[in-house]
Amino acid sequence: MKKSNILLIWSLAFASLFACAPKTEPMSTYPIIPAPVTITDASGHFTINKDVQIVLVGEKDAAAKAAEPLRLLLAQAGLEIPFGEDPNAQDVIIFELNPSLDIPAEGYQLDIEKRKVHIKGTDASGLYFAVQTIRQLLPESIEGNTAVEKLYLPAGSIQDNPEYAYRGMMLDVARHFFSVEDVKRVIDLISKYKINYLHLHLSDDQGWRIEIKSWPLLTRIGSRNEVGGGKGGFYTQEQYKEIVAYAASKFITIVPEIDMPGHTNSALNSYGILNPGITVPEKTAKPVDRGDLGITEPDDKATPYHTGIEVGFSTLDTDSPTTYQFVDDVIRELAEITPGPYIHIGGDESHVTALEDYIPFIEKAQAIVTKYGKKTMGWDEVAHAKLLPTSVAQFWAKGQNARMAIEQGSQILVSPAVKTYLDMQYDSTTQIGLHWAAYIELDDAYNWDPLAMDSLAFERKSILGVEAPLWSETVTNLEEIEFMTFPRLPAIAEIAWTPTANRSWESFSKRIAAHGKRWELMGVNYYKSPRVNWDGEAK
Ligand code: TNX
């Protein structure tokens, strides 16, 4: 044989060896966000191909809720993995749900060996979050629905659980309305970062967005507007239930908010009887055409639509018994369609409600929420009222209010506008968004600690969690939602999930670059922050 042929054969053999060789970089180098509590590397890898089976162990029905999303994800890559029965077989992915294991709530233990993947948890959420970790151990191509013969997972172990029980995002569907499909897309994207609450801001001065059967004009009139005077919209109760169920399938709980007693002009458009006599700022007022709706009775006290972004001019009539009947009906209907523990009553920026009226209003609203079996959330101003220990104050502006809530025995949800507000512009060149609180670049969103937000440090036990609100005065469609949310939401998610000692900007800024590649495959319109080298090595 000619020398050159031998060389060719050798080099072909060598090349094919490498073509088949899977990625075997250590598990700890994979760009997992939020960063897990501990990762232990091992050598080798697990191969996912058509011979692999998923096996459920322990509480099988609950485990299946987490296993099914993995099965669907792999099916997207052309790998149809069946369910099997034998946990002692080889080439299995075991989902074990066992409440007596020593694993904290929502946590998981993930062990990847050459012939077995073993996922353990004490609740289904933990197993689901393990699946999100596995997703990030798979190659980026998994996000692009590309069919493959096999996939590899690096061997090793991860022990993981969240630092905070509440890891949330808020979407304002009142200033601009977003469709059920848009909300589902947001749920898809945030669930990958182990977010477990989505707060929906369902009413504000510009629009009322949830059907309340006992007060039908709220949607017939109050929903037909948004910032800029667009047509607005609302969710029927059936659509809301569809959102709740979709979120639940991704282990996200919906927190509905009806903002009261301020931010209520859309209720006052619909029912003048709730109006103590407020007027809408003239330059943003748009008349309501009741005749066009076939409503013949005049309502002289009903206000015009508010199409601008001014805040703090509206209030419910806090002296009127009708107002409390209204609040009772709204909360009763909302509680009936909300399986989650919280109802948010707003309570922010009630600048035209006197404090002596505001306080009893909040206390009555809190009692109504309690009567319907739910816990109350409110923006930090609610701490002026007597809060129940089960109530949660959402700290957005004033540390003093947060401390007042804590002194009463309530927990706080940490959402400082200067760090977590997703509607804040990244810098002075950002085309959408506001900057009244701050410009928030990605490193600003990442480099802070919920325990040290105020001059008086908060105690760990006083903090329920962290939430990033996206207000929508300037955000009008899904592309803009994505642009303001990514990459900052993953930064907030890591603050809420990962212990402070495990977090560093240096590491996060490298890991997030790999997520940019995934978002491109998913068609996510993200902000390419100049603080990140997006073309850098994925790992
Ligand atoms: C303040 S945050 C508000 C909202 C606005 C937001 C805009 C809070 C409780 N109130 O009404 O939409 O600023 O950034």
JSON list of N, CA and C and ligand atoms in Angstrom, two decimals, residues 172 175 201 204 257 259 263 311 348-349 379-381 396 417 421 423-424 434 436 469 471-473, ligand 1:
[
{"chain": "A", "resi": 172, "resn": "ASP", "atom": "N", "xyz": [-47.61, 43.78, 33.15]},
{"chain": "A", "resi": 172, "resn": "ASP", "atom": "CA", "xyz": [-48.70, 44.77, 33.17]},
{"chain": "A", "resi": 172, "resn": "ASP", "atom": "C", "xyz": [-49.48, 44.61, 31.87]},
{"chain": "A", "resi": 175, "resn": "ARG", "atom": "N", "xyz": [-51.83, 48.63, 30.94]},
{"chain": "A", "resi": 175, "resn": "ARG", "atom": "CA", "xyz": [-51.44, 49.82, 30.16]},
{"chain": "A", "resi": 175, "resn": "ARG", "atom": "C", "xyz": [-51.48, 49.49, 28.68]},
{"chain": "A", "resi": 201, "resn": "HIS", "atom": "N", "xyz": [-50.84, 42.18, 36.31]},
{"chain": "A", "resi": 201, "resn": "HIS", "atom": "CA", "xyz": [-51.43, 43.47, 36.72]},
{"chain": "A", "resi": 201, "resn": "HIS", "atom": "C", "xyz": [-52.65, 43.69, 35.84]},
{"chain": "A", "resi": 204, "resn": "ASP", "atom": "N", "xyz": [-55.87, 48.90, 35.69]},
{"chain": "A", "resi": 204, "resn": "ASP", "atom": "CA", "xyz": [-55.22, 50.17, 35.97]},
{"chain": "A", "resi": 204, "resn": "ASP", "atom": "C", "xyz": [-56.09, 51.27, 35.38]},
{"chain": "A", "resi": 257, "resn": "GLU", "atom": "N", "xyz": [-53.66, 40.70, 40.08]},
{"chain": "A", "resi": 257, "resn": "GLU", "atom": "CA", "xyz": [-53.74, 41.97, 40.81]},
{"chain": "A", "resi": 257, "resn": "GLU", "atom": "C", "xyz": [-54.88, 42.82, 40.29]},
{"chain": "A", "resi": 259, "resn": "ASP", "atom": "N", "xyz": [-55.68, 46.57, 41.11]},
{"chain": "A", "resi": 259, "resn": "ASP", "atom": "CA", "xyz": [-55.04, 47.70, 41.80]},
{"chain": "A", "resi": 259, "resn": "ASP", "atom": "C", "xyz": [-56.12, 48.63, 42.36]},
{"chain": "A", "resi": 263, "resn": "HIS", "atom": "N", "xyz": [-55.38, 53.98, 40.88]},
{"chain": "A", "resi": 263, "resn": "HIS", "atom": "CA", "xyz": [-55.20, 53.26, 39.61]},
{"chain": "A", "resi": 263, "resn": "HIS", "atom": "C", "xyz": [-56.50, 52.59, 39.16]},
{"chain": "A", "resi": 311, "resn": "VAL", "atom": "N", "xyz": [-50.03, 59.07, 36.69]},
{"chain": "A", "resi": 311, "resn": "VAL", "atom": "CA", "xyz": [-50.53, 58.17, 37.73]},
{"chain": "A", "resi": 311, "resn": "VAL", "atom": "C", "xyz": [-51.03, 59.01, 38.90]},
{"chain": "A", "resi": 348, "resn": "ASP", "atom": "N", "xyz": [-50.83, 51.00, 45.52]},
{"chain": "A", "resi": 348, "resn": "ASP", "atom": "CA", "xyz": [-49.76, 51.98, 45.27]},
{"chain": "A", "resi": 348, "resn": "ASP", "atom": "C", "xyz": [-50.33, 53.32, 44.80]},
{"chain": "A", "resi": 349, "resn": "GLU", "atom": "N", "xyz": [-49.54, 54.33, 45.03]},
{"chain": "A", "resi": 349, "resn": "GLU", "atom": "CA", "xyz": [-49.76, 55.66, 44.45]},
{"chain": "A", "resi": 349, "resn": "GLU", "atom": "C", "xyz": [-51.20, 56.15, 44.53]},
{"chain": "A", "resi": 379, "resn": "TRP", "atom": "N", "xyz": [-48.61, 46.56, 47.13]},
{"chain": "A", "resi": 379, "resn": "TRP", "atom": "CA", "xyz": [-47.39, 47.35, 47.00]},
{"chain": "A", "resi": 379, "resn": "TRP", "atom": "C", "xyz": [-47.02, 47.96, 48.35]},
{"chain": "A", "resi": 380, "resn": "ASP", "atom": "N", "xyz": [-45.78, 48.39, 48.54]},
{"chain": "A", "resi": 380, "resn": "ASP", "atom": "CA", "xyz": [-45.28, 48.64, 49.91]},
{"chain": "A", "resi": 380, "resn": "ASP", "atom": "C", "xyz": [-46.10, 49.65, 50.72]},
{"chain": "A", "resi": 381, "resn": "GLU", "atom": "N", "xyz": [-46.83, 50.55, 50.03]},
{"chain": "A", "resi": 381, "resn": "GLU", "atom": "CA", "xyz": [-47.66, 51.53, 50.76]},
{"chain": "A", "resi": 381, "resn": "GLU", "atom": "C", "xyz": [-48.68, 50.87, 51.68]},
{"chain": "A", "resi": 396, "resn": "TRP", "atom": "N", "xyz": [-41.20, 48.16, 46.47]},
{"chain": "A", "resi": 396, "resn": "TRP", "atom": "CA", "xyz": [-40.79, 48.68, 45.15]},
{"chain": "A", "resi": 396, "resn": "TRP", "atom": "C", "xyz": [-40.09, 50.01, 45.26]},
{"chain": "A", "resi": 417, "resn": "ALA", "atom": "N", "xyz": [-37.51, 49.20, 42.31]},
{"chain": "A", "resi": 417, "resn": "ALA", "atom": "CA", "xyz": [-37.59, 49.75, 40.96]},
{"chain": "A", "resi": 417, "resn": "ALA", "atom": "C", "xyz": [-36.19, 49.97, 40.38]},
{"chain": "A", "resi": 421, "resn": "TYR", "atom": "N", "xyz": [-36.95, 46.66, 37.91]},
{"chain": "A", "resi": 421, "resn": "TYR", "atom": "CA", "xyz": [-38.01, 47.08, 36.98]},
{"chain": "A", "resi": 421, "resn": "TYR", "atom": "C", "xyz": [-37.58, 46.86, 35.53]},
{"chain": "A", "resi": 423, "resn": "ASP", "atom": "N", "xyz": [-39.16, 47.60, 32.96]},
{"chain": "A", "resi": 423, "resn": "ASP", "atom": "CA", "xyz": [-39.53, 48.68, 32.02]},
{"chain": "A", "resi": 423, "resn": "ASP", "atom": "C", "xyz": [-38.52, 49.83, 32.06]},
{"chain": "A", "resi": 424, "resn": "MET", "atom": "N", "xyz": [-37.53, 49.75, 32.95]},
{"chain": "A", "resi": 424, "resn": "MET", "atom": "CA", "xyz": [-36.48, 50.78, 32.94]},
{"chain": "A", "resi": 424, "resn": "MET", "atom": "C", "xyz": [-35.56, 50.55, 31.74]},
{"chain": "A", "resi": 434, "resn": "LEU", "atom": "N", "xyz": [-38.85, 53.49, 30.32]},
{"chain": "A", "resi": 434, "resn": "LEU", "atom": "CA", "xyz": [-38.81, 54.74, 31.09]},
{"chain": "A", "resi": 434, "resn": "LEU", "atom": "C", "xyz": [-37.48, 54.75, 31.85]},
{"chain": "A", "resi": 436, "resn": "TRP", "atom": "N", "xyz": [-37.37, 56.76, 35.09]},
{"chain": "A", "resi": 436, "resn": "TRP", "atom": "CA", "xyz": [-37.59, 57.57, 36.31]},
{"chain": "A", "resi": 436, "resn": "TRP", "atom": "C", "xyz": [-36.86, 56.97, 37.52]},
{"chain": "A", "resi": 469, "resn": "PRO", "atom": "N", "xyz": [-40.94, 43.33, 37.87]},
{"chain": "A", "resi": 469, "resn": "PRO", "atom": "CA", "xyz": [-42.15, 43.79, 37.18]},
{"chain": "A", "resi": 469, "resn": "PRO", "atom": "C", "xyz": [-41.84, 44.43, 35.82]},
{"chain": "A", "resi": 471, "resn": "TRP", "atom": "N", "xyz": [-43.73, 46.91, 33.57]},
{"chain": "A", "resi": 471, "resn": "TRP", "atom": "CA", "xyz": [-44.84, 47.84, 33.34]},
{"chain": "A", "resi": 471, "resn": "TRP", "atom": "C", "xyz": [-44.90, 48.13, 31.84]},
{"chain": "A", "resi": 472, "resn": "SER", "atom": "N", "xyz": [-46.12, 48.40, 31.35]},
{"chain": "A", "resi": 472, "resn": "SER", "atom": "CA", "xyz": [-46.23, 48.45, 29.89]},
{"chain": "A", "resi": 472, "resn": "SER", "atom": "C", "xyz": [-46.73, 49.77, 29.31]},
{"chain": "A", "resi": 473, "resn": "GLU", "atom": "N", "xyz": [-46.41, 50.87, 29.98]},
{"chain": "A", "resi": 473, "resn": "GLU", "atom": "CA", "xyz": [-46.77, 52.15, 29.36]},
{"chain": "A", "resi": 473, "resn": "GLU", "atom": "C", "xyz": [-46.14, 52.30, 27.99]},
{"chain": "B", "resi": 1, "resn": "TNX", "atom": "C1", "xyz": [-44.69, 53.07, 39.21]},
{"chain": "B", "resi": 1, "resn": "TNX", "atom": "S1", "xyz": [-44.43, 50.54, 40.68]},
{"chain": "B", "resi": 1, "resn": "TNX", "atom": "C2", "xyz": [-45.89, 52.40, 39.33]},
{"chain": "B", "resi": 1, "resn": "TNX", "atom": "C3", "xyz": [-46.60, 51.97, 38.12]},
{"chain": "B", "resi": 1, "resn": "TNX", "atom": "C4", "xyz": [-45.92, 52.45, 36.88]},
{"chain": "B", "resi": 1, "resn": "TNX", "atom": "C5", "xyz": [-44.43, 52.28, 37.01]},
{"chain": "B", "resi": 1, "resn": "TNX", "atom": "C6", "xyz": [-43.69, 52.63, 35.76]},
{"chain": "B", "resi": 1, "resn": "TNX", "atom": "C7", "xyz": [-45.78, 50.92, 41.15]},
{"chain": "B", "resi": 1, "resn": "TNX", "atom": "C8", "xyz": [-46.30, 50.19, 42.26]},
{"chain": "B", "resi": 1, "resn": "TNX", "atom": "N1", "xyz": [-46.41, 51.92, 40.51]},
{"chain": "B", "resi": 1, "resn": "TNX", "atom": "O1", "xyz": [-47.93, 52.46, 38.15]},
{"chain": "B", "resi": 1, "resn": "TNX", "atom": "O2", "xyz": [-46.39, 51.69, 35.81]},
{"chain": "B", "resi": 1, "resn": "TNX", "atom": "O3", "xyz": [-43.99, 53.08, 38.06]},
{"chain": "B", "resi": 1, "resn": "TNX", "atom": "O4", "xyz": [-42.34, 52.32, 35.88]}
]
